CSV table of C-alpha atoms and ligand atoms in Angstrom, one decimal:
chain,number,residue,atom,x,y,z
E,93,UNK,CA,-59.5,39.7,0.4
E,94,UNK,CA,-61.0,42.3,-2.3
E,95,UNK,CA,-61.0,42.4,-5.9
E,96,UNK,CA,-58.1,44.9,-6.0
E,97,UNK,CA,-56.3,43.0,-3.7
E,98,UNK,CA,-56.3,39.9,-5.9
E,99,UNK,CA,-55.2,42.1,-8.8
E,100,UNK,CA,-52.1,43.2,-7.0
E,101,UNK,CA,-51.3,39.5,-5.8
E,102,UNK,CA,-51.9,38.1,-9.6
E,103,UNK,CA,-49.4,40.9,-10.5
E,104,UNK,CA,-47.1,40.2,-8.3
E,105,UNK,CA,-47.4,36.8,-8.8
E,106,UNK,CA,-46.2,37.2,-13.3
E,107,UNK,CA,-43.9,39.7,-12.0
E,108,UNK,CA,-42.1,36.9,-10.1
E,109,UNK,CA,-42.6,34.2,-12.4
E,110,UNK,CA,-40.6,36.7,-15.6
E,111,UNK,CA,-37.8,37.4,-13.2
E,112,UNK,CA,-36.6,33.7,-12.2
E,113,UNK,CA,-33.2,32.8,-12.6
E,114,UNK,CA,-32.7,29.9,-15.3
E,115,UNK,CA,-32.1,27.3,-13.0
E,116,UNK,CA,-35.4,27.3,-11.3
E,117,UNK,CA,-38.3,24.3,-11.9
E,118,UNK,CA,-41.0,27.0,-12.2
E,119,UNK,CA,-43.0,24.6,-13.6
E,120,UNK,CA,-43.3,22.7,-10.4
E,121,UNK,CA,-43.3,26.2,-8.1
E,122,UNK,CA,-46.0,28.0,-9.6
E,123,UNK,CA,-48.5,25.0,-11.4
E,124,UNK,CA,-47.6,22.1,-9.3
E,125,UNK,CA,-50.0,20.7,-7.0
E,126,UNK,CA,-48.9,22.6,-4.3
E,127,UNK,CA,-47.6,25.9,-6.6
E,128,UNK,CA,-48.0,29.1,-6.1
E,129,UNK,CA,-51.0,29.0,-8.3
E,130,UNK,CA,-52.8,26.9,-6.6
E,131,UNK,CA,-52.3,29.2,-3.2
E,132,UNK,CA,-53.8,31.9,-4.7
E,133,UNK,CA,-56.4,30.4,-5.7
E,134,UNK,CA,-57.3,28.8,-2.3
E,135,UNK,CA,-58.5,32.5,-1.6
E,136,UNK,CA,-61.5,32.3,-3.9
E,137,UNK,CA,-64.3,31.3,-0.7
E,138,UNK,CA,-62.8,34.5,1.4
E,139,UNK,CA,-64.0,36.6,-1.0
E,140,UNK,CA,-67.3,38.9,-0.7
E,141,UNK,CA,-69.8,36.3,-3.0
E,142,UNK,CA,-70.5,39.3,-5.3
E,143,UNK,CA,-66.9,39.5,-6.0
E,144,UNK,CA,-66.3,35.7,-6.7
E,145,UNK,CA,-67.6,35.3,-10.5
E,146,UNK,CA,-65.0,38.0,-11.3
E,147,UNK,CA,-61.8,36.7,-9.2
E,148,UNK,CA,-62.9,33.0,-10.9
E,149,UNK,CA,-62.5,34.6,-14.0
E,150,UNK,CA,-59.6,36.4,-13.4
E,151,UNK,CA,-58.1,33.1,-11.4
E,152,UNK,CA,-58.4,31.3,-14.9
E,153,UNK,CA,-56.7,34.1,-17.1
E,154,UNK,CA,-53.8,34.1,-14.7
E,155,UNK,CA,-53.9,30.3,-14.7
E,156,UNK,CA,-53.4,30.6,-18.7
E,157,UNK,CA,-50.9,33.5,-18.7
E,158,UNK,CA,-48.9,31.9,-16.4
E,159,UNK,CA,-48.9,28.5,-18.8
E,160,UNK,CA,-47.8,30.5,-22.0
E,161,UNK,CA,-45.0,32.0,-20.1
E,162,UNK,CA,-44.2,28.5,-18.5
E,163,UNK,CA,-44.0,26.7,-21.8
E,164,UNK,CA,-42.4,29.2,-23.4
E,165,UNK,CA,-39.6,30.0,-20.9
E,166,UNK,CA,-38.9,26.0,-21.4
E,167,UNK,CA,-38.5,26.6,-25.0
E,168,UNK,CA,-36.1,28.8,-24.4
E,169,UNK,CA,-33.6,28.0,-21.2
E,170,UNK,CA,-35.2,24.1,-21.3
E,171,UNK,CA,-37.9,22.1,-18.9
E,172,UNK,CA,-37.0,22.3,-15.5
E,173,UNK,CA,-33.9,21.7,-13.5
E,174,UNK,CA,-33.8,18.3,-14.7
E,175,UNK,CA,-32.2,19.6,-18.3
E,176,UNK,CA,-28.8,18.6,-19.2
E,177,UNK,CA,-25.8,20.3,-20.1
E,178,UNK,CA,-24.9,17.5,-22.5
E,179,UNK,CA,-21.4,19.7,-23.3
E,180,UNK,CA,-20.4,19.6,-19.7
E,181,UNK,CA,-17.3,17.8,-18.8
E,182,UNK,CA,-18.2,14.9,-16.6
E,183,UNK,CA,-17.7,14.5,-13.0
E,184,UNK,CA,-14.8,11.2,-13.0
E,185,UNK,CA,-15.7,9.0,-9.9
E,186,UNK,CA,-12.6,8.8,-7.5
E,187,UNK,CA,-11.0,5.6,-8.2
E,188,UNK,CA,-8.4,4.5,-5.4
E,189,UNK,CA,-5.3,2.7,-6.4
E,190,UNK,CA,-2.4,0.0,-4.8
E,191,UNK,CA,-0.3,1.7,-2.5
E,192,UNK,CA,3.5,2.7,-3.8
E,193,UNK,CA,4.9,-0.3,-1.3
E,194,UNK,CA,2.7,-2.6,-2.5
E,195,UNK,CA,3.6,-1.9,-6.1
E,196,UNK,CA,6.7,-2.4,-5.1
E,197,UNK,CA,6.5,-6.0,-3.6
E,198,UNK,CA,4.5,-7.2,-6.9
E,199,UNK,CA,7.3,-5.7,-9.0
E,200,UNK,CA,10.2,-7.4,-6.5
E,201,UNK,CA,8.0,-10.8,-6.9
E,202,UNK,CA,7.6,-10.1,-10.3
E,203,UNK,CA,11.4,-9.7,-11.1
E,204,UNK,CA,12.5,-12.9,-9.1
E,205,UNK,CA,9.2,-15.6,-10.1
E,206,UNK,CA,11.2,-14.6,-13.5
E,207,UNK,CA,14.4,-16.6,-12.4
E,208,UNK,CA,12.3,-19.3,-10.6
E,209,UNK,CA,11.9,-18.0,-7.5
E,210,UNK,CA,8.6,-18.9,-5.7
E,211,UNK,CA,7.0,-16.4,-4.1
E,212,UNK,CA,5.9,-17.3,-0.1
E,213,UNK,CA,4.9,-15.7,3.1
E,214,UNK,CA,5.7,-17.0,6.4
E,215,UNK,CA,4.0,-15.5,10.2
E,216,UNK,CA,4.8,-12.3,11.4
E,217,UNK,CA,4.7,-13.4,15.1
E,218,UNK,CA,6.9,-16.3,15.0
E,219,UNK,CA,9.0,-18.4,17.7
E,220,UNK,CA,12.4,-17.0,18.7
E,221,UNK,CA,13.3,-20.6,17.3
E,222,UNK,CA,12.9,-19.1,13.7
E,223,UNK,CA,13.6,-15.6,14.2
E,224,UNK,CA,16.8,-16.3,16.0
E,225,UNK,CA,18.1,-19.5,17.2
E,226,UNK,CA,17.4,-21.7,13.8
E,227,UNK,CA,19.8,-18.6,12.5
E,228,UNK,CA,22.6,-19.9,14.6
E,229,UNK,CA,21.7,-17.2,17.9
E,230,UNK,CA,21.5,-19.5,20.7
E,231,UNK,CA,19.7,-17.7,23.5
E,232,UNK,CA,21.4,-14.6,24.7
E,233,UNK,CA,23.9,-14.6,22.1
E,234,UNK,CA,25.0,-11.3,21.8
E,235,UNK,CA,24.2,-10.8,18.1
E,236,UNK,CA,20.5,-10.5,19.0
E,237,UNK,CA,20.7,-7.3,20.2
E,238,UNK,CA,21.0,-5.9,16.7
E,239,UNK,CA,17.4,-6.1,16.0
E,240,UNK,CA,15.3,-3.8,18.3
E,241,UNK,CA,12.8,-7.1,19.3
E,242,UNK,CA,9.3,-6.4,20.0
E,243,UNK,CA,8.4,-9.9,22.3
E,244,UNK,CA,5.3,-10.8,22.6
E,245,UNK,CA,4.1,-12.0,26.2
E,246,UNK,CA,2.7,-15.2,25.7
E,247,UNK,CA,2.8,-18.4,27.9
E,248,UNK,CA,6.1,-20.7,27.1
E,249,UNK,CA,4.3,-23.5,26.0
E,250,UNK,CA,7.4,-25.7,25.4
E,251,UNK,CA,7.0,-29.4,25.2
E,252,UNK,CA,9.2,-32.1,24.8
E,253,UNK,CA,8.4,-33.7,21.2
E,254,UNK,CA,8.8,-37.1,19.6
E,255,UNK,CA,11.3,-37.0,16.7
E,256,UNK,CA,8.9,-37.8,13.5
E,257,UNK,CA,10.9,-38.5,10.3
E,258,UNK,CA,7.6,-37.8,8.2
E,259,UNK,CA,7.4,-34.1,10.2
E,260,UNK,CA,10.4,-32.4,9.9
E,261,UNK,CA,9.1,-29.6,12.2
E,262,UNK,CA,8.7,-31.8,14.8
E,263,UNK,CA,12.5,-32.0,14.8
E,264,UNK,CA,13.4,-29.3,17.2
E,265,UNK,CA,11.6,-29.5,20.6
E,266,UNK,CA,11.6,-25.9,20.2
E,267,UNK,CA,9.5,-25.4,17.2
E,268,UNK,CA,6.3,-25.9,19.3
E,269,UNK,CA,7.0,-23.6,22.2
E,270,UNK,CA,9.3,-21.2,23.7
E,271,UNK,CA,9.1,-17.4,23.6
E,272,UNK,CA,7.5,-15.5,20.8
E,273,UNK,CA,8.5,-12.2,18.9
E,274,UNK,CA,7.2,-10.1,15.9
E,275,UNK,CA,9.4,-10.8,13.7
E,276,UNK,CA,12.8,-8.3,13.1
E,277,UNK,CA,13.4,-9.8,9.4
E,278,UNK,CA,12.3,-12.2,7.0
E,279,UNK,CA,15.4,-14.3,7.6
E,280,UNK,CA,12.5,-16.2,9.8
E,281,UNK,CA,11.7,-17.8,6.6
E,282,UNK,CA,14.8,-19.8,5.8
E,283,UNK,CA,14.7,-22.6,8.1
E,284,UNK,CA,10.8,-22.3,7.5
E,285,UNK,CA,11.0,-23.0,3.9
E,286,UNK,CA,13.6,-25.7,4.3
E,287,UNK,CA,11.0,-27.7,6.3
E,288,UNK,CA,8.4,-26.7,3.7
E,289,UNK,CA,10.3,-28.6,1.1
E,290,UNK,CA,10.8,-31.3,3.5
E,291,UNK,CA,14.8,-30.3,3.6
E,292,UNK,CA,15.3,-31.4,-0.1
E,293,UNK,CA,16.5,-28.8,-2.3
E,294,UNK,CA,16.5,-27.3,-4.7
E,295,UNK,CA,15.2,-24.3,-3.0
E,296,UNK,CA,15.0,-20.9,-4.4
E,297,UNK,CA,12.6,-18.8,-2.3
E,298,UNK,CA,11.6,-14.8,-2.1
E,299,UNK,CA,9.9,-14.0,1.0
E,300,UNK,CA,8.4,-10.7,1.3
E,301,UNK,CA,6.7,-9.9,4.7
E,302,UNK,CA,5.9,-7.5,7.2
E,303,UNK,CA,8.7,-6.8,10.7
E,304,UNK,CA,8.6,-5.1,13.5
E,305,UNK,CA,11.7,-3.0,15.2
E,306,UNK,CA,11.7,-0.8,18.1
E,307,UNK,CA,12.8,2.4,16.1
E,308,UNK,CA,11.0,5.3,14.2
E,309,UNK,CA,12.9,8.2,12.4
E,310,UNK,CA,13.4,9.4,8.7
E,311,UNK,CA,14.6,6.0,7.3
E,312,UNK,CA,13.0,3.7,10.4
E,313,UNK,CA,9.1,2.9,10.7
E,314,UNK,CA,8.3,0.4,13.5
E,315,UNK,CA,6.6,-1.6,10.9
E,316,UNK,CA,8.1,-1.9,7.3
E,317,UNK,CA,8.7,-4.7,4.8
E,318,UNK,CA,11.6,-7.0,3.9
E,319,UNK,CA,12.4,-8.8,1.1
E,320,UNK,CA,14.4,-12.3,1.7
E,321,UNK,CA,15.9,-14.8,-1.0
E,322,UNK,CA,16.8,-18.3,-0.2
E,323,UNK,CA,19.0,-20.3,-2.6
E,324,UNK,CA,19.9,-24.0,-1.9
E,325,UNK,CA,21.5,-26.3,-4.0
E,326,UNK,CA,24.2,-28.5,-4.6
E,327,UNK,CA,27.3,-26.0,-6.0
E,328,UNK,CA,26.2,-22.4,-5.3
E,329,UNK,CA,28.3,-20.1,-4.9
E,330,UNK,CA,29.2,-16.5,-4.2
E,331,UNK,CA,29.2,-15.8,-8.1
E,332,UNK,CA,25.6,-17.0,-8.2
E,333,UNK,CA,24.4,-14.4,-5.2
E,334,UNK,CA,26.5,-11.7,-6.9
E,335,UNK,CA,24.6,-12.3,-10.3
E,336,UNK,CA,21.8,-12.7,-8.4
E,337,UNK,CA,21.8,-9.1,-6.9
E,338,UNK,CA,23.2,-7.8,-10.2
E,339,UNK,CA,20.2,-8.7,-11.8
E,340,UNK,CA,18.3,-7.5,-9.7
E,341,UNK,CA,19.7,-4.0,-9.8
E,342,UNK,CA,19.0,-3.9,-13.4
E,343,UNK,CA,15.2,-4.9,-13.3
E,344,UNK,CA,14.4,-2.9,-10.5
E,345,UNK,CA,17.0,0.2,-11.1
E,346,UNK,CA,17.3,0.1,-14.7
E,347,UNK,CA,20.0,-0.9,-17.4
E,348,UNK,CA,24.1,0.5,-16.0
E,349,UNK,CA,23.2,-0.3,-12.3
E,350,UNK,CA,25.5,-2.5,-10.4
E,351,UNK,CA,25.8,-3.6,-7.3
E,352,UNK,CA,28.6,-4.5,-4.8
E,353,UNK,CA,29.6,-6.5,-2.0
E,354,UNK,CA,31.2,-5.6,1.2
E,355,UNK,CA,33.0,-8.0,4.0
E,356,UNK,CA,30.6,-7.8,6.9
E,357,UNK,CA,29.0,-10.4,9.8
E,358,UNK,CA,25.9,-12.2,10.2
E,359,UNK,CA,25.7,-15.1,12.4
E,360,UNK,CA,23.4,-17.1,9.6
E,361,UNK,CA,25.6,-16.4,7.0
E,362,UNK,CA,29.7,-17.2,6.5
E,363,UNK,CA,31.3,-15.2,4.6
E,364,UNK,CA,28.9,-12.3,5.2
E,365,UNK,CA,28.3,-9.2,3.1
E,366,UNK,CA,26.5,-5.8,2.7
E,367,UNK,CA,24.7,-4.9,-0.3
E,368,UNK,CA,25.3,-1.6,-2.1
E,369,UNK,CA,23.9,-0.7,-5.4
E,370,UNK,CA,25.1,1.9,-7.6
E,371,UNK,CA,23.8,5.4,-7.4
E,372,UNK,CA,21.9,6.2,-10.9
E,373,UNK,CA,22.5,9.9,-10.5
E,374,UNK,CA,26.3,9.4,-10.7
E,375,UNK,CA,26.9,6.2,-11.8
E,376,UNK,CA,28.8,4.8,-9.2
E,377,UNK,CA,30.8,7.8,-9.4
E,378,UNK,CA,30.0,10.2,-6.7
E,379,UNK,CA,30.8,13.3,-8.8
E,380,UNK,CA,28.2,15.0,-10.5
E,381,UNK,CA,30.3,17.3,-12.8
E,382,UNK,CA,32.9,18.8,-10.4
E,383,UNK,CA,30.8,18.2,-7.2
E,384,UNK,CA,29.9,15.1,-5.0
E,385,UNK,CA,26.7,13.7,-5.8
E,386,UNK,CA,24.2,14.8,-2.9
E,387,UNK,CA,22.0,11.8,-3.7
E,388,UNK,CA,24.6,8.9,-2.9
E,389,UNK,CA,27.7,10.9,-1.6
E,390,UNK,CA,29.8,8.3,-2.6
E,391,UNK,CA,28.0,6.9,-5.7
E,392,UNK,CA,26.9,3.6,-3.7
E,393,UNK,CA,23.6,3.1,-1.7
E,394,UNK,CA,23.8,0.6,1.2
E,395,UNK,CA,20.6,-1.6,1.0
E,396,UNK,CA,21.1,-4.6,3.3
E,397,UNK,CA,22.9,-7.8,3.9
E,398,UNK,CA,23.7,-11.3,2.3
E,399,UNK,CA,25.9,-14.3,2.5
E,400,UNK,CA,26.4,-17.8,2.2
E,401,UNK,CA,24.0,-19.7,5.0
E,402,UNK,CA,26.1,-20.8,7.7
E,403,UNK,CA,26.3,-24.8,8.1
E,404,UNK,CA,24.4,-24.3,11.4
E,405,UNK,CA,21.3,-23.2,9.5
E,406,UNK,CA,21.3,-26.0,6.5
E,407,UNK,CA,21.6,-28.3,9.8
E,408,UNK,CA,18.6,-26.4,11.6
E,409,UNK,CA,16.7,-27.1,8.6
E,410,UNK,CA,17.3,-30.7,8.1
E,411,UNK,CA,20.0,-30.3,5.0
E,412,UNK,CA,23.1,-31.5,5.5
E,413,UNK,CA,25.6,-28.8,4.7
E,414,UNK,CA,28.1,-31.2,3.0
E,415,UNK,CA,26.2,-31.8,0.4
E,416,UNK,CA,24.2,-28.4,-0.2
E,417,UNK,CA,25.4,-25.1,-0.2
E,418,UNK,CA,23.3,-22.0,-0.2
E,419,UNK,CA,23.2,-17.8,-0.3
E,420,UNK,CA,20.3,-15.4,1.3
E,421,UNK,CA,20.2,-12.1,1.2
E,422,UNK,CA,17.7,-10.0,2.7
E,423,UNK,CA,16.3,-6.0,3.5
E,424,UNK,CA,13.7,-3.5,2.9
E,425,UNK,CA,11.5,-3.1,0.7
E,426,UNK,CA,10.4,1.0,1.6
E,427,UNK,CA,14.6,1.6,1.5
E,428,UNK,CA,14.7,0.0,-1.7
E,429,UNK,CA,11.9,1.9,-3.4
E,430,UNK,CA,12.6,5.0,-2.3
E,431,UNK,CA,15.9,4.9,-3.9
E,432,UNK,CA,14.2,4.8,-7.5
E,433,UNK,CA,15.1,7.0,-10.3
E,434,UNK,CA,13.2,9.9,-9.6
E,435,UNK,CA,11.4,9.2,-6.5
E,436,UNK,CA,13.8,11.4,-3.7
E,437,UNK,CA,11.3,10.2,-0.9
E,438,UNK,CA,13.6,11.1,2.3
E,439,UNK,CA,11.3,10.4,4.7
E,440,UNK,CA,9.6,6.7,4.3
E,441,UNK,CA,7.4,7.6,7.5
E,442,UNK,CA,5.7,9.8,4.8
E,443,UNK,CA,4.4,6.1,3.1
E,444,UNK,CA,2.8,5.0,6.3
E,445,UNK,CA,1.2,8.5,6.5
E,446,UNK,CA,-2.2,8.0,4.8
E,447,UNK,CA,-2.0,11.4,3.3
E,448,UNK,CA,-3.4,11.2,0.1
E,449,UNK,CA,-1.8,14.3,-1.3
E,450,UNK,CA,1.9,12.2,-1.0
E,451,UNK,CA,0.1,8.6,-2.1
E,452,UNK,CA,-2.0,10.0,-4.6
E,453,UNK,CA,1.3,11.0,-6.9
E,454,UNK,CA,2.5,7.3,-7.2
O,40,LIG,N1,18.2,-10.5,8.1
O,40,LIG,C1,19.3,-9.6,7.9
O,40,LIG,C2,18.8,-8.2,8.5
O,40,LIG,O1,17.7,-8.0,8.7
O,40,LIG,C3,19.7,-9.5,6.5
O,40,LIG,C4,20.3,-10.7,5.9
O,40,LIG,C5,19.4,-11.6,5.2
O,40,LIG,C6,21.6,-11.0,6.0
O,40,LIG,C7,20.0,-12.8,4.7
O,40,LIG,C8,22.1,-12.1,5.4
O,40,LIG,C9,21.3,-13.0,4.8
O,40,LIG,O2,19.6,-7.3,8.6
């Protein structure tokens, strides 16, 4: 390299250094160890030895020149890229939250632990002894067929068992054995909790678990959750499941809602009943000014079923049924949220999406 040649490249060089954008560290680019600076300095021994007192000197002005304009370009747009915008909105760290059905169990727990109901889970892949024939379905019983059963294909491992006053369970030969399902509804529960209290009522249990049908569409997923309630006592009656449910409808629904009974048949329970609750957009009406309500149609929502548990059941669970009497009611929990004030969820598949665009909004 020549004299004139350094010149040009120590021009060049301030020429770059005055036009960097704020955001560069030109501190560390052109005086850092391994800077710009530095570079052109590493020229020095390729020069003619004439030449070199003059480059050194004009090395060490540069080296200077480009200091001041360093130090002063931190004065005025601040040191480095390390400076901070202390008037910059921060950045809020994404924070994940309880899923809408989950909120929904604690509130539907929350609501009954209020009236002394305790709150328990039972399996989800549970013998056809508590799923169906504990609820008065003897095997092939035609009423079966009303929940789309997923079976599960294990060995039948039925054994003949010793009758064992201290272990209740051990009271039905089935219980240890026979064929397995996932379970189609809580209603597995009942007979389940009946032995948990070792058949002695008072029993007043909410069940909330995962089932499994064989059906998918707008208001089916193959996996949702039910909600069951167990009363047992000496003296229930109707009235008490009908306050029951009307209570309910008010915490969960809100103040004005009612709900309503309809004749129906369940093999657990006699007499048997649907649940509807009234619509909050009409009232119970159906008429939203001179027009049907489009929310309810007929300003009732069908939820699920309930009744008073059929002898058969008390007797499955070790409680004689002339002494105690008892109402369950049972059904989903995703049909039952999605019917809140201001929610118009019409497809429930959309909860089991994972889309956080729809789960991020409740
Ligand atoms: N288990 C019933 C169902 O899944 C509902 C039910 C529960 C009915 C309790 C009566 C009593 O449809």
């Amino acid at each position: 390299m020549t004299i004139s040649e350094l010149q040009t490249a120590i021009q060049d060089l301030v020429q770059q250094l005055t036009a960097e954008a704020p955001g560069v560290d030109v501190r560390t680019k052109y005086l850092g160890k391994k800077g710009l600076f530095n570079q052109l300095a590493r020229v020095l021994p390729s020069l003619a030895p004439e030449d070199r007192k003059t480059a050194g000197q004009l090395i060490n002005e540069v080296r200077t020149q480009l200091e001041a304009t360093v130090l002063e370009r931190e004065k005025t747009v601040g040191a480095s890229t390390n400076w901070v915008d202390v008037t910059m909105p921060g950045k809020k760290p994404a924070v994940g939250h309880v899923h809408p059905i989950s909120q929904a169990m604690a509130e539907i727990t929350r609501i009954f632990e209020k009236v002394g109901f305790t709150r328990v889970r039972y399996p989800e892949v549970d013998w056809d002894w508590y799923v169906f024939e504990s609820l008065n379905m003897p095997p092939d019983h035609p009423a079966r067929d009303e929940w789309e059963t997923f079976f599960v294909d294990v060995p039948d491992t039925t054994k003949p068992v010793e009758y064992d006053a201290n272990n209740p369970r051990k009271r039905h030969p089935s219980l240890v054995g026979g064929k397995m399902v996932l379970t189609t509804h809580t209603s597995n529960g009942q007979v389940r909790e009946m032995e948990r209290l070792n058949s002695t009522p008072p029993i007043r249990m909410i069940n909330i678990a995962r089932c499994y049908r064989r059906q998918q569409d707008a208001t089916h997923t193959q996996m949702f959750h039910q909600f069951e309630g167990l009363v047992v006592d000496k003296g229930i009656t109707i009235q008490h499941l009908k306050g029951t449910l009307d209570y309910f409808a008010r915490e969960f629904y809100g103040p004005g809602t009612k709900s309503r009974i309809r004749p129906f048949h369940f093999q657990f329970t006699e007499p048997s009943f649907e649940v509807d609750f009234s619509c909050h957009i009409c009232m119970g009406t159906g008429k939203v000014g001179e027009n049907k309500c489009k929310f309810c149609k007929s300003g009732w929502h069908e939820v699920g079923g309930a009744g008073m548990v059929h002898p058969n059941v008390l007797k499955a669970g070790g409680i004689d049924p002339e002494e105690y009497t008892g109402f369950a009611f049972g059904w989903g929990v995703e049909r039952t949220y999605t019917l809140k004030p201001g929610l118009h969820i019409d497809d429930i598949r959309l909860l089991y999406s994972g889309d956080m665009r729809f789960l991020e909004q409740f």
